[in-house]
């Protein structure tokens, strides 16, 4: 709450200042409109309402994006509602945290990239969350103004990849407790979260059958077999060598990762590897959906 009406800044804060900047403008704007005194309006419940507004904005952006991508879809509102009720998004909608604003500006960037020109839109989603910078690569690779240009594939990817690399090599907040490290397992964790959007279709036996058939077809050729072995090996190596556990992750029970590691991964050395088949299956499903 000091962020609203104070010049103080705690160097131990590990979040980007975007959420505090928006909260400050929100509180000052409300005070100017006579909705309440500044100090009163800058209370925790009111500050949390900032993310409620971002969550509502995300629903609107999801509807607009769905109508742009699939104009014939009569269920654009239901699609947006499903995204809005996605557990992490719904959870953070009621907290004073960076996720709501970061998601809003990523969706806004994607919408403007499709409708206008990404090169003419100065994205500011990086002021909310470091992870949001990674999405610049996704949007940049699919931006019509870049994709349809005469630039080579290398030229199109250089800018977005360089920004993602900078994000990967950056750490914010208290440097004594935030060290740069390669956490490749985050890609695997992301796959688990991404496929939850597919709903109950993941539980259909036909999906598992298609996955097995896909692996069998790939393994019928020498190149395909090499690819399958490489993917399995890369997954196992990533789990084994690149899944570090930060001390705060085991001490902060506000995050779901605290319970995953405490109750499951740390029970046995091999526990982390038990999810490897799921990573492979879910990763295959994501690839199928993106084709």
PDB file of N, CA and C in Angstrom, residues 23-122:
ATOM      1  N   UNK A  23      -1.817   0.841  -9.882  1.00  0.00           N
ATOM      2  CA  UNK A  23      -2.551   1.026  -8.630  1.00  0.00           C
ATOM      3  C   UNK A  23      -2.481   2.472  -8.157  1.00  0.00           C
ATOM      4  N   UNK A  24      -1.320   3.089  -8.321  1.00  0.00           N
ATOM      5  CA  UNK A  24      -1.163   4.489  -7.920  1.00  0.00           C
ATOM      6  C   UNK A  24      -2.054   5.397  -8.754  1.00  0.00           C
ATOM      7  N   UNK A  25      -2.041   5.189 -10.074  1.00  0.00           N
ATOM      8  CA  UNK A  25      -2.900   5.984 -10.955  1.00  0.00           C
ATOM      9  C   UNK A  25      -4.372   5.738 -10.647  1.00  0.00           C
ATOM     10  N   UNK A  26      -4.697   4.495 -10.357  1.00  0.00           N
ATOM     11  CA  UNK A  26      -6.069   4.115 -10.018  1.00  0.00           C
ATOM     12  C   UNK A  26      -6.540   4.847  -8.768  1.00  0.00           C
ATOM     13  N   UNK A  27      -5.706   4.836  -7.731  1.00  0.00           N
ATOM     14  CA  UNK A  27      -6.065   5.476  -6.469  1.00  0.00           C
ATOM     15  C   UNK A  27      -6.142   6.990  -6.612  1.00  0.00           C
ATOM     16  N   UNK A  28      -5.160   7.582  -7.294  1.00  0.00           N
ATOM     17  CA  UNK A  28      -5.171   9.035  -7.493  1.00  0.00           C
ATOM     18  C   UNK A  28      -6.370   9.456  -8.337  1.00  0.00           C
ATOM     19  N   UNK A  29      -6.660   8.678  -9.382  1.00  0.00           N
ATOM     20  CA  UNK A  29      -7.802   9.010 -10.232  1.00  0.00           C
ATOM     21  C   UNK A  29      -9.108   8.962  -9.466  1.00  0.00           C
ATOM     22  N   UNK A  30      -9.263   7.956  -8.615  1.00  0.00           N
ATOM     23  CA  UNK A  30     -10.477   7.851  -7.807  1.00  0.00           C
ATOM     24  C   UNK A  30     -10.582   9.012  -6.829  1.00  0.00           C
ATOM     25  N   UNK A  31      -9.449   9.412  -6.266  1.00  0.00           N
ATOM     26  CA  UNK A  31      -9.453  10.536  -5.332  1.00  0.00           C
ATOM     27  C   UNK A  31      -9.836  11.832  -6.041  1.00  0.00           C
ATOM     28  N   UNK A  32      -9.337  12.016  -7.266  1.00  0.00           N
ATOM     29  CA  UNK A  32      -9.661  13.222  -8.030  1.00  0.00           C
ATOM     30  C   UNK A  32     -11.137  13.275  -8.394  1.00  0.00           C
ATOM     31  N   UNK A  33     -11.736  12.107  -8.602  1.00  0.00           N
ATOM     32  CA  UNK A  33     -13.158  12.046  -8.941  1.00  0.00           C
ATOM     33  C   UNK A  33     -14.053  12.138  -7.711  1.00  0.00           C
ATOM     34  N   UNK A  34     -13.422  12.218  -6.544  1.00  0.00           N
ATOM     35  CA  UNK A  34     -14.185  12.356  -5.317  1.00  0.00           C
ATOM     36  C   UNK A  34     -14.802  11.075  -4.815  1.00  0.00           C
ATOM     37  N   UNK A  35     -14.229   9.931  -5.192  1.00  0.00           N
ATOM     38  CA  UNK A  35     -14.773   8.641  -4.764  1.00  0.00           C
ATOM     39  C   UNK A  35     -14.294   8.236  -3.374  1.00  0.00           C
ATOM     40  N   UNK A  36     -13.407   9.029  -2.798  1.00  0.00           N
ATOM     41  CA  UNK A  36     -12.910   8.699  -1.464  1.00  0.00           C
ATOM     42  C   UNK A  36     -11.564   9.327  -1.243  1.00  0.00           C
ATOM     43  N   UNK A  37     -11.182   9.390   0.014  1.00  0.00           N
ATOM     44  CA  UNK A  37      -9.875   9.921   0.336  1.00  0.00           C
ATOM     45  C   UNK A  37      -8.790   8.986  -0.170  1.00  0.00           C
ATOM     46  N   UNK A  38      -7.637   9.574  -0.532  1.00  0.00           N
ATOM     47  CA  UNK A  38      -6.561   8.781  -1.113  1.00  0.00           C
ATOM     48  C   UNK A  38      -6.122   7.631  -0.243  1.00  0.00           C
ATOM     49  N   UNK A  39      -5.854   7.918   1.055  1.00  0.00           N
ATOM     50  CA  UNK A  39      -5.359   6.869   1.940  1.00  0.00           C
ATOM     51  C   UNK A  39      -6.408   5.782   2.145  1.00  0.00           C
ATOM     52  N   UNK A  40      -7.706   6.202   2.203  1.00  0.00           N
ATOM     53  CA  UNK A  40      -8.780   5.222   2.375  1.00  0.00           C
ATOM     54  C   UNK A  40      -8.948   4.377   1.124  1.00  0.00           C
ATOM     55  N   UNK A  41      -8.917   5.031  -0.006  1.00  0.00           N
ATOM     56  CA  UNK A  41      -9.097   4.307  -1.261  1.00  0.00           C
ATOM     57  C   UNK A  41      -7.935   3.367  -1.527  1.00  0.00           C
ATOM     58  N   UNK A  42      -6.772   3.714  -1.001  1.00  0.00           N
ATOM     59  CA  UNK A  42      -5.593   2.881  -1.232  1.00  0.00           C
ATOM     60  C   UNK A  42      -5.516   1.763  -0.197  1.00  0.00           C
ATOM     61  N   UNK A  43      -6.626   1.097   0.037  1.00  0.00           N
ATOM     62  CA  UNK A  43      -6.664  -0.038   0.953  1.00  0.00           C
ATOM     63  C   UNK A  43      -6.460  -1.321   0.165  1.00  0.00           C
ATOM     64  N   UNK A  44      -6.164  -2.399   0.872  1.00  0.00           N
ATOM     65  CA  UNK A  44      -5.872  -3.662   0.203  1.00  0.00           C
ATOM     66  C   UNK A  44      -7.053  -4.184  -0.615  1.00  0.00           C
ATOM     67  N   UNK A  45      -8.291  -4.171  -0.088  1.00  0.00           N
ATOM     68  CA  UNK A  45      -9.419  -4.648  -0.905  1.00  0.00           C
ATOM     69  C   UNK A  45      -9.599  -3.858  -2.197  1.00  0.00           C
ATOM     70  N   UNK A  46      -9.419  -2.543  -2.103  1.00  0.00           N
ATOM     71  CA  UNK A  46      -9.585  -1.720  -3.297  1.00  0.00           C
ATOM     72  C   UNK A  46      -8.454  -1.974  -4.285  1.00  0.00           C
ATOM     73  N   UNK A  47      -7.233  -2.124  -3.772  1.00  0.00           N
ATOM     74  CA  UNK A  47      -6.110  -2.410  -4.657  1.00  0.00           C
ATOM     75  C   UNK A  47      -6.304  -3.745  -5.370  1.00  0.00           C
ATOM     76  N   UNK A  48      -6.883  -4.703  -4.676  1.00  0.00           N
ATOM     77  CA  UNK A  48      -7.141  -5.993  -5.307  1.00  0.00           C
ATOM     78  C   UNK A  48      -8.170  -5.874  -6.422  1.00  0.00           C
ATOM     79  N   UNK A  49      -9.026  -4.864  -6.333  1.00  0.00           N
ATOM     80  CA  UNK A  49     -10.025  -4.681  -7.382  1.00  0.00           C
ATOM     81  C   UNK A  49      -9.392  -4.274  -8.704  1.00  0.00           C
ATOM     82  N   UNK A  50      -8.133  -3.821  -8.673  1.00  0.00           N
ATOM     83  CA  UNK A  50      -7.430  -3.498  -9.922  1.00  0.00           C
ATOM     84  C   UNK A  50      -7.363  -4.731 -10.810  1.00  0.00           C
ATOM     85  N   UNK A  51      -7.038  -5.868 -10.217  1.00  0.00           N
ATOM     86  CA  UNK A  51      -6.951  -7.092 -11.005  1.00  0.00           C
ATOM     87  C   UNK A  51      -8.318  -7.613 -11.413  1.00  0.00           C
ATOM     88  N   UNK A  52      -9.363  -7.275 -10.671  1.00  0.00           N
ATOM     89  CA  UNK A  52     -10.714  -7.630 -11.107  1.00  0.00           C
ATOM     90  C   UNK A  52     -11.032  -6.907 -12.412  1.00  0.00           C
ATOM     91  N   UNK A  53     -10.645  -5.643 -12.486  1.00  0.00           N
ATOM     92  CA  UNK A  53     -10.847  -4.881 -13.722  1.00  0.00           C
ATOM     93  C   UNK A  53     -10.024  -5.461 -14.861  1.00  0.00           C
ATOM     94  N   UNK A  54      -8.780  -5.834 -14.570  1.00  0.00           N
ATOM     95  CA  UNK A  54      -7.955  -6.471 -15.596  1.00  0.00           C
ATOM     96  C   UNK A  54      -8.585  -7.787 -16.057  1.00  0.00           C
ATOM     97  N   UNK A  55      -9.148  -8.545 -15.112  1.00  0.00           N
ATOM     98  CA  UNK A  55      -9.774  -9.823 -15.463  1.00  0.00           C
ATOM     99  C   UNK A  55     -10.968  -9.610 -16.385  1.00  0.00           C
ATOM    100  N   UNK A  56     -11.773  -8.597 -16.109  1.00  0.00           N
ATOM    101  CA  UNK A  56     -12.898  -8.282 -16.989  1.00  0.00           C
ATOM    102  C   UNK A  56     -12.407  -7.839 -18.359  1.00  0.00           C
ATOM    103  N   UNK A  57     -11.327  -7.052 -18.362  1.00  0.00           N
ATOM    104  CA  UNK A  57     -10.737  -6.649 -19.638  1.00  0.00           C
ATOM    105  C   UNK A  57     -10.213  -7.834 -20.420  1.00  0.00           C
ATOM    106  N   UNK A  58      -9.684  -8.828 -19.710  1.00  0.00           N
ATOM    107  CA  UNK A  58      -9.188 -10.031 -20.384  1.00  0.00           C
ATOM    108  C   UNK A  58     -10.317 -10.795 -21.067  1.00  0.00           C
ATOM    109  N   UNK A  59     -11.489 -10.815 -20.431  1.00  0.00           N
ATOM    110  CA  UNK A  59     -12.643 -11.484 -21.047  1.00  0.00           C
ATOM    111  C   UNK A  59     -13.023 -10.788 -22.350  1.00  0.00           C
ATOM    112  N   UNK A  60     -13.063  -9.460 -22.316  1.00  0.00           N
ATOM    113  CA  UNK A  60     -13.394  -8.696 -23.525  1.00  0.00           C
ATOM    114  C   UNK A  60     -12.370  -8.954 -24.624  1.00  0.00           C
ATOM    115  N   UNK A  61     -11.090  -8.938 -24.269  1.00  0.00           N
ATOM    116  CA  UNK A  61     -10.040  -9.178 -25.259  1.00  0.00           C
ATOM    117  C   UNK A  61     -10.123 -10.591 -25.821  1.00  0.00           C
ATOM    118  N   UNK A  62     -10.470 -11.557 -24.978  1.00  0.00           N
ATOM    119  CA  UNK A  62     -10.608 -12.940 -25.458  1.00  0.00           C
ATOM    120  C   UNK A  62     -11.748 -13.056 -26.466  1.00  0.00           C
ATOM    121  N   UNK A  63     -12.851 -12.351 -26.213  1.00  0.00           N
ATOM    122  CA  UNK A  63     -13.968 -12.359 -27.165  1.00  0.00           C
ATOM    123  C   UNK A  63     -13.536 -11.751 -28.495  1.00  0.00           C
ATOM    124  N   UNK A  64     -12.849 -10.620 -28.444  1.00  0.00           N
ATOM    125  CA  UNK A  64     -12.399  -9.954 -29.669  1.00  0.00           C
ATOM    126  C   UNK A  64     -11.400 -10.810 -30.432  1.00  0.00           C
ATOM    127  N   UNK A  65     -10.489 -11.448 -29.713  1.00  0.00           N
ATOM    128  CA  UNK A  65      -9.505 -12.316 -30.364  1.00  0.00           C
ATOM    129  C   UNK A  65     -10.173 -13.530 -30.991  1.00  0.00           C
ATOM    130  N   UNK A  66     -11.133 -14.115 -30.288  1.00  0.00           N
ATOM    131  CA  UNK A  66     -11.827 -15.285 -30.824  1.00  0.00           C
ATOM    132  C   UNK A  66     -12.611 -14.923 -32.076  1.00  0.00           C
ATOM    133  N   UNK A  67     -13.265 -13.779 -32.067  1.00  0.00           N
ATOM    134  CA  UNK A  67     -14.017 -13.342 -33.245  1.00  0.00           C
ATOM    135  C   UNK A  67     -13.096 -13.031 -34.416  1.00  0.00           C
ATOM    136  N   UNK A  68     -11.883 -12.603 -34.112  1.00  0.00           N
ATOM    137  CA  UNK A  68     -10.932 -12.318 -35.186  1.00  0.00           C
ATOM    138  C   UNK A  68     -10.365 -13.605 -35.766  1.00  0.00           C
ATOM    139  N   UNK A  69     -10.014 -14.551 -34.901  1.00  0.00           N
ATOM    140  CA  UNK A  69      -9.416 -15.806 -35.352  1.00  0.00           C
ATOM    141  C   UNK A  69     -10.456 -16.720 -35.983  1.00  0.00           C
ATOM    142  N   UNK A  70     -11.646 -16.778 -35.385  1.00  0.00           N
ATOM    143  CA  UNK A  70     -12.711 -17.659 -35.893  1.00  0.00           C
ATOM    144  C   UNK A  70     -14.005 -16.858 -36.014  1.00  0.00           C
ATOM    145  N   UNK A  71     -14.143 -16.074 -37.088  1.00  0.00           N
ATOM    146  CA  UNK A  71     -15.321 -15.197 -37.238  1.00  0.00           C
ATOM    147  C   UNK A  71     -16.644 -15.961 -37.257  1.00  0.00           C
ATOM    148  N   UNK A  72     -16.611 -17.224 -37.689  1.00  0.00           N
ATOM    149  CA  UNK A  72     -17.844 -18.000 -37.803  1.00  0.00           C
ATOM    150  C   UNK A  72     -18.234 -18.705 -36.503  1.00  0.00           C
ATOM    151  N   UNK A  73     -17.408 -18.590 -35.502  1.00  0.00           N
ATOM    152  CA  UNK A  73     -17.680 -19.279 -34.240  1.00  0.00           C
ATOM    153  C   UNK A  73     -18.809 -18.573 -33.488  1.00  0.00           C
ATOM    154  N   UNK A  74     -19.949 -19.249 -33.287  1.00  0.00           N
ATOM    155  CA  UNK A  74     -21.065 -18.605 -32.575  1.00  0.00           C
ATOM    156  C   UNK A  74     -20.898 -18.625 -31.059  1.00  0.00           C
ATOM    157  N   UNK A  75     -19.838 -19.265 -30.592  1.00  0.00           N
ATOM    158  CA  UNK A  75     -19.656 -19.423 -29.151  1.00  0.00           C
ATOM    159  C   UNK A  75     -18.421 -18.669 -28.651  1.00  0.00           C
ATOM    160  N   UNK A  76     -18.167 -17.499 -29.215  1.00  0.00           N
ATOM    161  CA  UNK A  76     -16.991 -16.725 -28.813  1.00  0.00           C
ATOM    162  C   UNK A  76     -17.063 -16.333 -27.343  1.00  0.00           C
ATOM    163  N   UNK A  77     -18.285 -16.004 -26.876  1.00  0.00           N
ATOM    164  CA  UNK A  77     -18.430 -15.610 -25.475  1.00  0.00           C
ATOM    165  C   UNK A  77     -18.142 -16.782 -24.538  1.00  0.00           C
ATOM    166  N   UNK A  78     -18.595 -17.972 -24.911  1.00  0.00           N
ATOM    167  CA  UNK A  78     -18.331 -19.145 -24.082  1.00  0.00           C
ATOM    168  C   UNK A  78     -16.845 -19.474 -24.058  1.00  0.00           C
ATOM    169  N   UNK A  79     -16.190 -19.271 -25.198  1.00  0.00           N
ATOM    170  CA  UNK A  79     -14.743 -19.495 -25.263  1.00  0.00           C
ATOM    171  C   UNK A  79     -14.028 -18.543 -24.310  1.00  0.00           C
ATOM    172  N   UNK A  80     -14.435 -17.274 -24.331  1.00  0.00           N
ATOM    173  CA  UNK A  80     -13.815 -16.284 -23.448  1.00  0.00           C
ATOM    174  C   UNK A  80     -14.097 -16.601 -21.983  1.00  0.00           C
ATOM    175  N   UNK A  81     -15.308 -17.092 -21.706  1.00  0.00           N
ATOM    176  CA  UNK A  81     -15.654 -17.443 -20.331  1.00  0.00           C
ATOM    177  C   UNK A  81     -14.799 -18.603 -19.833  1.00  0.00           C
ATOM    178  N   UNK A  82     -14.543 -19.566 -20.708  1.00  0.00           N
ATOM    179  CA  UNK A  82     -13.701 -20.699 -20.317  1.00  0.00           C
ATOM    180  C   UNK A  82     -12.290 -20.233 -19.994  1.00  0.00           C
ATOM    181  N   UNK A  83     -11.780 -19.281 -20.787  1.00  0.00           N
ATOM    182  CA  UNK A  83     -10.454 -18.733 -20.513  1.00  0.00           C
ATOM    183  C   UNK A  83     -10.462 -17.962 -19.192  1.00  0.00           C
ATOM    184  N   UNK A  84     -11.523 -17.191 -18.965  1.00  0.00           N
ATOM    185  CA  UNK A  84     -11.606 -16.390 -17.743  1.00  0.00           C
ATOM    186  C   UNK A  84     -11.659 -17.268 -16.499  1.00  0.00           C
ATOM    187  N   UNK A  85     -12.266 -18.449 -16.623  1.00  0.00           N
ATOM    188  CA  UNK A  85     -12.390 -19.359 -15.481  1.00  0.00           C
ATOM    189  C   UNK A  85     -11.226 -20.324 -15.376  1.00  0.00           C
ATOM    190  N   UNK A  86     -10.220 -20.143 -16.222  1.00  0.00           N
ATOM    191  CA  UNK A  86      -9.012 -20.950 -16.120  1.00  0.00           C
ATOM    192  C   UNK A  86      -8.442 -20.742 -14.716  1.00  0.00           C
ATOM    193  N   UNK A  87      -8.230 -21.814 -13.945  1.00  0.00           N
ATOM    194  CA  UNK A  87      -7.926 -21.677 -12.504  1.00  0.00           C
ATOM    195  C   UNK A  87      -6.888 -20.625 -12.132  1.00  0.00           C
ATOM    196  N   UNK A  88      -5.688 -20.604 -12.754  1.00  0.00           N
ATOM    197  CA  UNK A  88      -4.722 -19.572 -12.337  1.00  0.00           C
ATOM    198  C   UNK A  88      -5.225 -18.157 -12.609  1.00  0.00           C
ATOM    199  N   UNK A  89      -5.884 -17.958 -13.758  1.00  0.00           N
ATOM    200  CA  UNK A  89      -6.394 -16.624 -14.083  1.00  0.00           C
ATOM    201  C   UNK A  89      -7.481 -16.211 -13.093  1.00  0.00           C
ATOM    202  N   UNK A  90      -8.386 -17.110 -12.797  1.00  0.00           N
ATOM    203  CA  UNK A  90      -9.470 -16.815 -11.860  1.00  0.00           C
ATOM    204  C   UNK A  90      -8.921 -16.548 -10.462  1.00  0.00           C
ATOM    205  N   UNK A  91      -7.924 -17.318 -10.053  1.00  0.00           N
ATOM    206  CA  UNK A  91      -7.334 -17.171  -8.722  1.00  0.00           C
ATOM    207  C   UNK A  91      -6.676 -15.805  -8.560  1.00  0.00           C
ATOM    208  N   UNK A  92      -5.861 -15.408  -9.549  1.00  0.00           N
ATOM    209  CA  UNK A  92      -5.120 -14.154  -9.428  1.00  0.00           C
ATOM    210  C   UNK A  92      -5.991 -12.927  -9.674  1.00  0.00           C
ATOM    211  N   UNK A  93      -7.226 -13.137 -10.129  1.00  0.00           N
ATOM    212  CA  UNK A  93      -8.119 -11.999 -10.343  1.00  0.00           C
ATOM    213  C   UNK A  93      -8.497 -11.323  -9.033  1.00  0.00           C
ATOM    214  N   UNK A  94      -8.291 -12.009  -7.921  1.00  0.00           N
ATOM    215  CA  UNK A  94      -8.692 -11.462  -6.623  1.00  0.00           C
ATOM    216  C   UNK A  94      -7.490 -11.174  -5.726  1.00  0.00           C
ATOM    217  N   UNK A  95      -6.299 -11.137  -6.323  1.00  0.00           N
ATOM    218  CA  UNK A  95      -5.095 -10.811  -5.572  1.00  0.00           C
ATOM    219  C   UNK A  95      -4.442  -9.567  -6.158  1.00  0.00           C
ATOM    220  N   UNK A  96      -3.705  -8.861  -5.322  1.00  0.00           N
ATOM    221  CA  UNK A  96      -2.944  -7.711  -5.812  1.00  0.00           C
ATOM    222  C   UNK A  96      -1.599  -8.227  -6.290  1.00  0.00           C
ATOM    223  N   UNK A  97      -1.580  -8.666  -7.543  1.00  0.00           N
ATOM    224  CA  UNK A  97      -0.377  -9.285  -8.085  1.00  0.00           C
ATOM    225  C   UNK A  97      -0.261  -8.935  -9.562  1.00  0.00           C
ATOM    226  N   UNK A  98       0.810  -9.407 -10.200  1.00  0.00           N
ATOM    227  CA  UNK A  98       1.144  -8.962 -11.555  1.00  0.00           C
ATOM    228  C   UNK A  98       0.416  -9.712 -12.659  1.00  0.00           C
ATOM    229  N   UNK A  99      -0.127 -10.892 -12.369  1.00  0.00           N
ATOM    230  CA  UNK A  99      -0.611 -11.761 -13.438  1.00  0.00           C
ATOM    231  C   UNK A  99      -1.759 -11.167 -14.247  1.00  0.00           C
ATOM    232  N   UNK A 100      -2.701 -10.508 -13.582  1.00  0.00           N
ATOM    233  CA  UNK A 100      -3.836  -9.938 -14.294  1.00  0.00           C
ATOM    234  C   UNK A 100      -3.419  -8.898 -15.314  1.00  0.00           C
ATOM    235  N   UNK A 101      -2.577  -7.950 -14.888  1.00  0.00           N
ATOM    236  CA  UNK A 101      -2.114  -6.913 -15.803  1.00  0.00           C
ATOM    237  C   UNK A 101      -1.223  -7.451 -16.895  1.00  0.00           C
ATOM    238  N   UNK A 102      -0.341  -8.397 -16.543  1.00  0.00           N
ATOM    239  CA  UNK A 102       0.548  -8.984 -17.544  1.00  0.00           C
ATOM    240  C   UNK A 102      -0.251  -9.703 -18.621  1.00  0.00           C
ATOM    241  N   UNK A 103      -1.271 -10.472 -18.213  1.00  0.00           N
ATOM    242  CA  UNK A 103      -2.120 -11.174 -19.176  1.00  0.00           C
ATOM    243  C   UNK A 103      -2.883 -10.192 -20.047  1.00  0.00           C
ATOM    244  N   UNK A 104      -3.382  -9.122 -19.444  1.00  0.00           N
ATOM    245  CA  UNK A 104      -4.129  -8.117 -20.194  1.00  0.00           C
ATOM    246  C   UNK A 104      -3.290  -7.512 -21.308  1.00  0.00           C
ATOM    247  N   UNK A 105      -2.065  -7.111 -20.990  1.00  0.00           N
ATOM    248  CA  UNK A 105      -1.240  -6.454 -21.994  1.00  0.00           C
ATOM    249  C   UNK A 105      -0.702  -7.432 -23.036  1.00  0.00           C
ATOM    250  N   UNK A 106      -0.527  -8.696 -22.661  1.00  0.00           N
ATOM    251  CA  UNK A 106      -0.138  -9.697 -23.658  1.00  0.00           C
ATOM    252  C   UNK A 106      -1.274  -9.902 -24.655  1.00  0.00           C
ATOM    253  N   UNK A 107      -2.513 -10.032 -24.156  1.00  0.00           N
ATOM    254  CA  UNK A 107      -3.667 -10.199 -25.037  1.00  0.00           C
ATOM    255  C   UNK A 107      -3.886  -8.967 -25.901  1.00  0.00           C
ATOM    256  N   UNK A 108      -3.691  -7.786 -25.305  1.00  0.00           N
ATOM    257  CA  UNK A 108      -3.838  -6.551 -26.071  1.00  0.00           C
ATOM    258  C   UNK A 108      -2.788  -6.470 -27.164  1.00  0.00           C
ATOM    259  N   UNK A 109      -1.566  -6.867 -26.851  1.00  0.00           N
ATOM    260  CA  UNK A 109      -0.501  -6.882 -27.845  1.00  0.00           C
ATOM    261  C   UNK A 109      -0.838  -7.833 -28.987  1.00  0.00           C
ATOM    262  N   UNK A 110      -1.359  -9.010 -28.645  1.00  0.00           N
ATOM    263  CA  UNK A 110      -1.712  -9.986 -29.669  1.00  0.00           C
ATOM    264  C   UNK A 110      -2.841  -9.473 -30.553  1.00  0.00           C
ATOM    265  N   UNK A 111      -3.836  -8.833 -29.954  1.00  0.00           N
ATOM    266  CA  UNK A 111      -4.953  -8.291 -30.728  1.00  0.00           C
ATOM    267  C   UNK A 111      -4.492  -7.189 -31.665  1.00  0.00           C
ATOM    268  N   UNK A 112      -3.664  -6.286 -31.166  1.00  0.00           N
ATOM    269  CA  UNK A 112      -3.158  -5.205 -32.005  1.00  0.00           C
ATOM    270  C   UNK A 112      -2.225  -5.732 -33.082  1.00  0.00           C
ATOM    271  N   UNK A 113      -1.479  -6.786 -32.773  1.00  0.00           N
ATOM    272  CA  UNK A 113      -0.593  -7.384 -33.772  1.00  0.00           C
ATOM    273  C   UNK A 113      -1.393  -7.968 -34.920  1.00  0.00           C
ATOM    274  N   UNK A 114      -2.563  -8.500 -34.614  1.00  0.00           N
ATOM    275  CA  UNK A 114      -3.408  -9.086 -35.653  1.00  0.00           C
ATOM    276  C   UNK A 114      -4.154  -8.017 -36.439  1.00  0.00           C
ATOM    277  N   UNK A 115      -4.599  -6.985 -35.748  1.00  0.00           N
ATOM    278  CA  UNK A 115      -5.455  -5.987 -36.393  1.00  0.00           C
ATOM    279  C   UNK A 115      -4.700  -4.781 -36.930  1.00  0.00           C
ATOM    280  N   UNK A 116      -3.613  -4.425 -36.256  1.00  0.00           N
ATOM    281  CA  UNK A 116      -2.906  -3.208 -36.657  1.00  0.00           C
ATOM    282  C   UNK A 116      -1.510  -3.581 -37.111  1.00  0.00           C
ATOM    283  N   UNK A 117      -0.526  -3.294 -36.298  1.00  0.00           N
ATOM    284  CA  UNK A 117       0.859  -3.567 -36.659  1.00  0.00           C
ATOM    285  C   UNK A 117       1.669  -3.620 -35.384  1.00  0.00           C
ATOM    286  N   UNK A 118       2.229  -4.765 -35.103  1.00  0.00           N
ATOM    287  CA  UNK A 118       3.017  -4.937 -33.880  1.00  0.00           C
ATOM    288  C   UNK A 118       4.184  -3.967 -33.832  1.00  0.00           C
ATOM    289  N   UNK A 119       4.755  -3.654 -35.010  1.00  0.00           N
ATOM    290  CA  UNK A 119       5.925  -2.788 -35.039  1.00  0.00           C
ATOM    291  C   UNK A 119       5.580  -1.364 -34.624  1.00  0.00           C
ATOM    292  N   UNK A 120       4.276  -0.990 -34.708  1.00  0.00           N
ATOM    293  CA  UNK A 120       3.877   0.361 -34.357  1.00  0.00           C
ATOM    294  C   UNK A 120       3.286   0.435 -32.950  1.00  0.00           C
ATOM    295  N   UNK A 121       3.263  -0.693 -32.265  1.00  0.00           N
ATOM    296  CA  UNK A 121       2.705  -0.727 -30.912  1.00  0.00           C
ATOM    297  C   UNK A 121       3.814  -0.930 -29.906  1.00  0.00           C
ATOM    298  N   UNK A 122       4.110   0.070 -29.088  1.00  0.00           N
ATOM    299  CA  UNK A 122       5.173  -0.087 -28.088  1.00  0.00           C
ATOM    300  C   UNK A 122       4.682  -0.880 -26.890  1.00  0.00           C
TER     301      UNK A 122
END
